[in-house]
Structure formats: C-alpha cells, structure tokens
Amino acid sequence: MSRGLGVNVTNALASNGFRLATLLEINIGASTFYLTDYGVDLTDVDAQVYGNSADFIELSSVSETGALKVNSLSLTLSGADQIFIAALLNGDYIEKDVLVRRAVVNASDLVVESFLFFDGRITTYQIEDTERESRVVLEVASHWSDFEKVNNRRTNLNSQQVYFPNDMGFQYASKIVKDLRWGRSS
C-alpha cells in the first residue's frame, strides 16, 4: 500500500536505482535550519535547499502502532554551531516545529520526490559536552504530546493585561464576583 506516496516515489522505490535522504527543517528561535544527512546539498521539489551538514549526527527510529500513543524521536546535532545552543539556552525552543522528510534521490543526486515522515514540536533538549565533542539532543514529540494541557485565562487584572495591556476591566473582579459561571444561569 502506498499510503499516499506519489507515483514518482512508488516507481522509484520499485526500482533498485534510488537512494534515500533525510531532510530536516528545524525551527529554533527566529531561525529555520534546513539540513540533510546526504553527501551533498539537496534541493527539494519545492526549491528549498537542504545543506549537507556535519551538524546533523543522528535521528532515532520512529515506530508506528495502532495504539493511542504520542510518537516522539530524538534528534542529535553537533553543538559546534553556537546558534543552536544560544537559542536553546534562551528558552526559544518551546513548541517550535521540526519537520522530518524522506527524499528519494536518483543516481544524479536529484530529489525525485519527498514526503513528510514526522511532524513534531521540540519538547525538551539536552546539551552534552565532553573534552572531544559537544552535542545537542532535541526531544521532539507529535502535537498530541500536550493533549491534556489546560490552556485558560483567569478573570483577574494580570491575566487580562497580558493580552490587553491598557484594559482595566478586571481590576475589581476578585472583589465583586467570587463564583462566575459562564454560559449557565446562576
């Protein structure tokens, strides 16, 4: 079963004249990094260039099951590029997207087609420094990882002023209303 793969991919996979490449799109801070594990730079069919990078060290395996489970993976990068470390230490990684694509590459090192392999968000990171090397390990999970997270706002002045700095509408809310029931009669 092709599972939505394009004709070019299924034809290339049916032949023995193809190679696979991993294409990474990592958003950290205000920067987006396009990296590949392939031996040369690759241009995807949408004209995005993925640079052959020594920073991309390892990608853990991803398994697919019929069970309800949050899929995740570990992505290991070289810490030599200080942009990664600086953005992570500034806390500018939370909920940033990481897209992992698989590309079918022909004998001329041209991308035949690529498909989305994993779409996730950075959940945490770890910096591993030794005398010989520095590594950054990103833990990436699907968007379901925070399914039970409660997003809410409170009926107080501070919560209101996060979104509307000059609004004083909830200034006395804590003194006036103790139990506010939205959408039902009291």
Short mmCIF file of C-alpha atoms in Angstrom, two decimals:
data_model
loop_
_atom_site.label_atom_id
_atom_site.label_comp_id
_atom_site.label_asym_id
_atom_site.label_seq_id
_atom_site.Cartn_x
_atom_site.Cartn_y
_atom_site.Cartn_z
CA MET A 1 0.00 0.00 0.00
CA SER A 2 1.43 3.39 -0.96
CA ARG A 3 -0.18 5.33 1.94
CA GLY A 4 -0.48 8.48 -0.12
CA LEU A 5 3.01 8.43 -1.60
CA GLY A 6 3.30 9.99 -5.04
CA VAL A 7 3.68 7.96 -8.20
CA ASN A 8 7.29 9.11 -8.59
CA VAL A 9 8.16 7.77 -5.14
CA THR A 10 6.45 4.42 -5.59
CA ASN A 11 8.05 3.97 -9.02
CA ALA A 12 11.50 4.87 -7.66
CA LEU A 13 11.06 2.52 -4.70
CA ALA A 14 10.03 -0.28 -7.06
CA SER A 15 13.31 0.12 -8.95
CA ASN A 16 16.70 -0.50 -7.43
CA GLY A 17 18.20 2.77 -8.63
CA PHE A 18 17.36 5.07 -5.75
CA ARG A 19 18.83 6.40 -2.53
CA LEU A 20 17.06 7.83 0.49
CA ALA A 21 17.95 11.07 2.20
CA THR A 22 16.64 12.63 5.38
CA LEU A 23 15.66 16.28 5.15
CA LEU A 24 15.30 18.24 8.40
CA GLU A 25 13.56 21.55 8.94
CA ILE A 26 14.31 22.75 12.46
CA ASN A 27 12.85 25.95 13.88
CA ILE A 28 14.80 27.31 16.82
CA GLY A 29 14.43 30.90 17.89
CA ALA A 30 13.90 33.13 14.89
CA SER A 31 15.95 30.83 12.66
CA THR A 32 15.00 27.91 10.48
CA PHE A 33 17.67 25.36 9.68
CA TYR A 34 17.46 23.10 6.63
CA LEU A 35 19.82 20.13 6.99
CA THR A 36 20.33 16.81 5.25
CA ASP A 37 22.32 13.70 6.02
CA TYR A 38 23.02 13.19 2.32
CA GLY A 39 26.57 13.61 0.98
CA VAL A 40 25.80 16.80 -0.96
CA ASP A 41 23.35 19.69 -0.71
CA LEU A 42 19.89 18.72 -1.98
CA THR A 43 17.19 20.88 -3.49
CA ASP A 44 13.71 19.58 -2.76
CA VAL A 45 10.97 19.71 -5.38
CA ASP A 46 9.64 22.91 -3.75
CA ALA A 47 13.07 24.55 -4.43
CA GLN A 48 14.10 24.53 -0.75
CA VAL A 49 17.83 23.83 -0.39
CA TYR A 50 18.86 21.45 2.40
CA GLY A 51 22.52 21.81 3.29
CA ASN A 52 24.76 18.83 3.75
CA SER A 53 25.70 19.32 7.35
CA ALA A 54 28.09 17.77 9.80
CA ASP A 55 25.78 19.20 12.50
CA PHE A 56 23.18 16.51 11.79
CA ILE A 57 24.51 13.47 13.63
CA GLU A 58 21.66 11.07 14.39
CA LEU A 59 17.91 10.60 14.22
CA SER A 60 16.31 7.94 16.39
CA SER A 61 13.86 5.49 14.89
CA VAL A 62 10.14 6.17 14.88
CA SER A 63 7.65 3.37 15.22
CA GLU A 64 4.04 3.44 14.21
CA THR A 65 1.41 1.47 16.09
CA GLY A 66 -2.34 1.17 16.13
CA ALA A 67 -2.35 2.11 19.81
CA LEU A 68 -3.11 5.61 21.00
CA LYS A 69 0.33 6.88 21.80
CA VAL A 70 2.36 10.04 21.44
CA ASN A 71 5.12 9.41 18.92
CA SER A 72 8.45 11.00 19.61
CA LEU A 73 12.02 10.94 18.42
CA SER A 74 15.45 12.14 19.44
CA LEU A 75 17.47 14.31 17.12
CA THR A 76 21.19 14.65 17.80
CA LEU A 77 23.05 17.66 16.45
CA SER A 78 26.62 18.78 16.83
CA GLY A 79 26.89 21.62 19.30
CA ALA A 80 29.59 23.24 17.19
CA ASP A 81 27.05 25.65 15.76
CA GLN A 82 26.57 28.02 18.68
CA ILE A 83 23.30 29.29 17.20
CA PHE A 84 21.62 26.06 18.38
CA ILE A 85 22.95 26.34 21.91
CA ALA A 86 22.25 30.06 22.27
CA ALA A 87 18.63 29.72 21.11
CA LEU A 88 18.04 26.76 23.40
CA LEU A 89 19.57 28.42 26.45
CA ASN A 90 17.41 31.49 25.82
CA GLY A 91 14.34 29.25 26.07
CA ASP A 92 13.40 29.97 22.49
CA TYR A 93 12.67 26.36 21.56
CA ILE A 94 9.34 25.58 23.21
CA GLU A 95 6.66 24.48 20.74
CA LYS A 96 8.96 25.08 17.76
CA ASP A 97 8.33 22.86 14.76
CA VAL A 98 10.60 20.12 13.49
CA LEU A 99 9.71 18.50 10.18
CA VAL A 100 11.44 15.34 9.05
CA ARG A 101 11.10 14.43 5.39
CA ARG A 102 12.37 11.43 3.48
CA ALA A 103 13.54 12.15 -0.02
CA VAL A 104 14.01 9.71 -2.85
CA VAL A 105 17.17 10.70 -4.71
CA ASN A 106 18.11 9.43 -8.16
CA ALA A 107 21.59 8.49 -9.42
CA SER A 108 22.21 12.12 -10.49
CA ASP A 109 21.70 13.33 -6.90
CA LEU A 110 18.37 14.99 -7.77
CA VAL A 111 15.37 14.71 -5.48
CA VAL A 112 12.67 12.73 -7.28
CA GLU A 113 10.12 13.49 -4.59
CA SER A 114 9.96 13.85 -0.82
CA PHE A 115 7.31 13.02 1.72
CA LEU A 116 6.65 14.10 5.28
CA PHE A 117 7.93 11.43 7.65
CA PHE A 118 7.44 13.14 11.02
CA ASP A 119 5.92 16.41 12.18
CA GLY A 120 6.59 17.37 15.76
CA ARG A 121 7.39 20.05 18.31
CA ILE A 122 10.51 20.39 20.43
CA THR A 123 9.61 19.32 23.95
CA THR A 124 13.00 19.41 25.65
CA TYR A 125 16.71 19.40 24.95
CA GLN A 126 19.96 18.25 26.46
CA ILE A 127 23.45 19.62 25.88
CA GLU A 128 26.22 17.04 26.23
CA ASP A 129 29.75 18.42 26.44
CA THR A 130 32.91 16.36 26.66
CA GLU A 131 36.54 17.21 26.02
CA ARG A 132 36.23 15.96 22.43
CA GLU A 133 32.77 16.97 21.32
CA SER A 134 29.62 18.88 22.03
CA ARG A 135 26.19 17.50 21.20
CA VAL A 136 22.69 18.86 21.38
CA VAL A 137 19.92 16.28 21.71
CA LEU A 138 16.44 17.53 20.89
CA GLU A 139 13.43 15.55 22.02
CA VAL A 140 10.64 16.03 19.52
CA ALA A 141 7.06 14.82 20.01
CA SER A 142 3.93 14.98 17.94
CA HIS A 143 1.43 17.74 18.58
CA TRP A 144 -0.55 15.30 20.74
CA SER A 145 2.13 15.47 23.44
CA ASP A 146 0.33 18.28 25.25
CA PHE A 147 -3.19 16.96 24.65
CA GLU A 148 -4.13 17.17 28.32
CA LYS A 149 -2.54 20.58 28.83
CA VAL A 150 -5.06 23.07 30.15
CA ASN A 151 -4.94 26.42 28.41
CA ASN A 152 -7.00 29.01 30.17
CA ARG A 153 -7.23 32.57 31.24
CA ARG A 154 -8.25 33.87 34.60
CA THR A 155 -10.68 36.65 35.41
CA ASN A 156 -8.12 38.90 37.05
CA LEU A 157 -6.32 42.05 36.01
CA ASN A 158 -2.93 40.44 35.37
CA SER A 159 -4.35 37.77 33.06
CA GLN A 160 -6.32 40.38 31.11
CA GLN A 161 -3.36 42.73 30.73
CA VAL A 162 -1.20 40.04 29.15
CA TYR A 163 -3.35 40.40 26.03
CA PHE A 164 -4.74 43.92 26.54
CA PRO A 165 -2.19 46.00 28.49
CA ASN A 166 -4.37 49.09 28.95
CA ASP A 167 -7.63 47.31 29.80
CA MET A 168 -8.65 47.79 33.42
CA GLY A 169 -11.93 45.83 33.05
CA PHE A 170 -10.99 43.14 35.58
CA GLN A 171 -9.49 45.50 38.13
CA TYR A 172 -12.16 44.74 40.76
CA ALA A 173 -13.24 41.30 39.52
CA SER A 174 -11.80 39.47 42.53
CA LYS A 175 -13.83 41.62 44.93
CA ILE A 176 -17.13 41.64 43.06
CA VAL A 177 -17.62 38.11 41.78
CA LYS A 178 -16.50 35.05 43.71
CA ASP A 179 -18.10 32.34 41.51
CA LEU A 180 -18.59 33.32 37.90
CA ARG A 181 -20.46 30.70 35.88
CA TRP A 182 -20.13 31.26 32.17
CA GLY A 183 -22.93 30.07 29.92
CA ARG A 184 -25.43 28.96 32.57
CA SER A 185 -27.87 30.61 34.87
CA SER A 186 -26.72 31.20 38.44
#
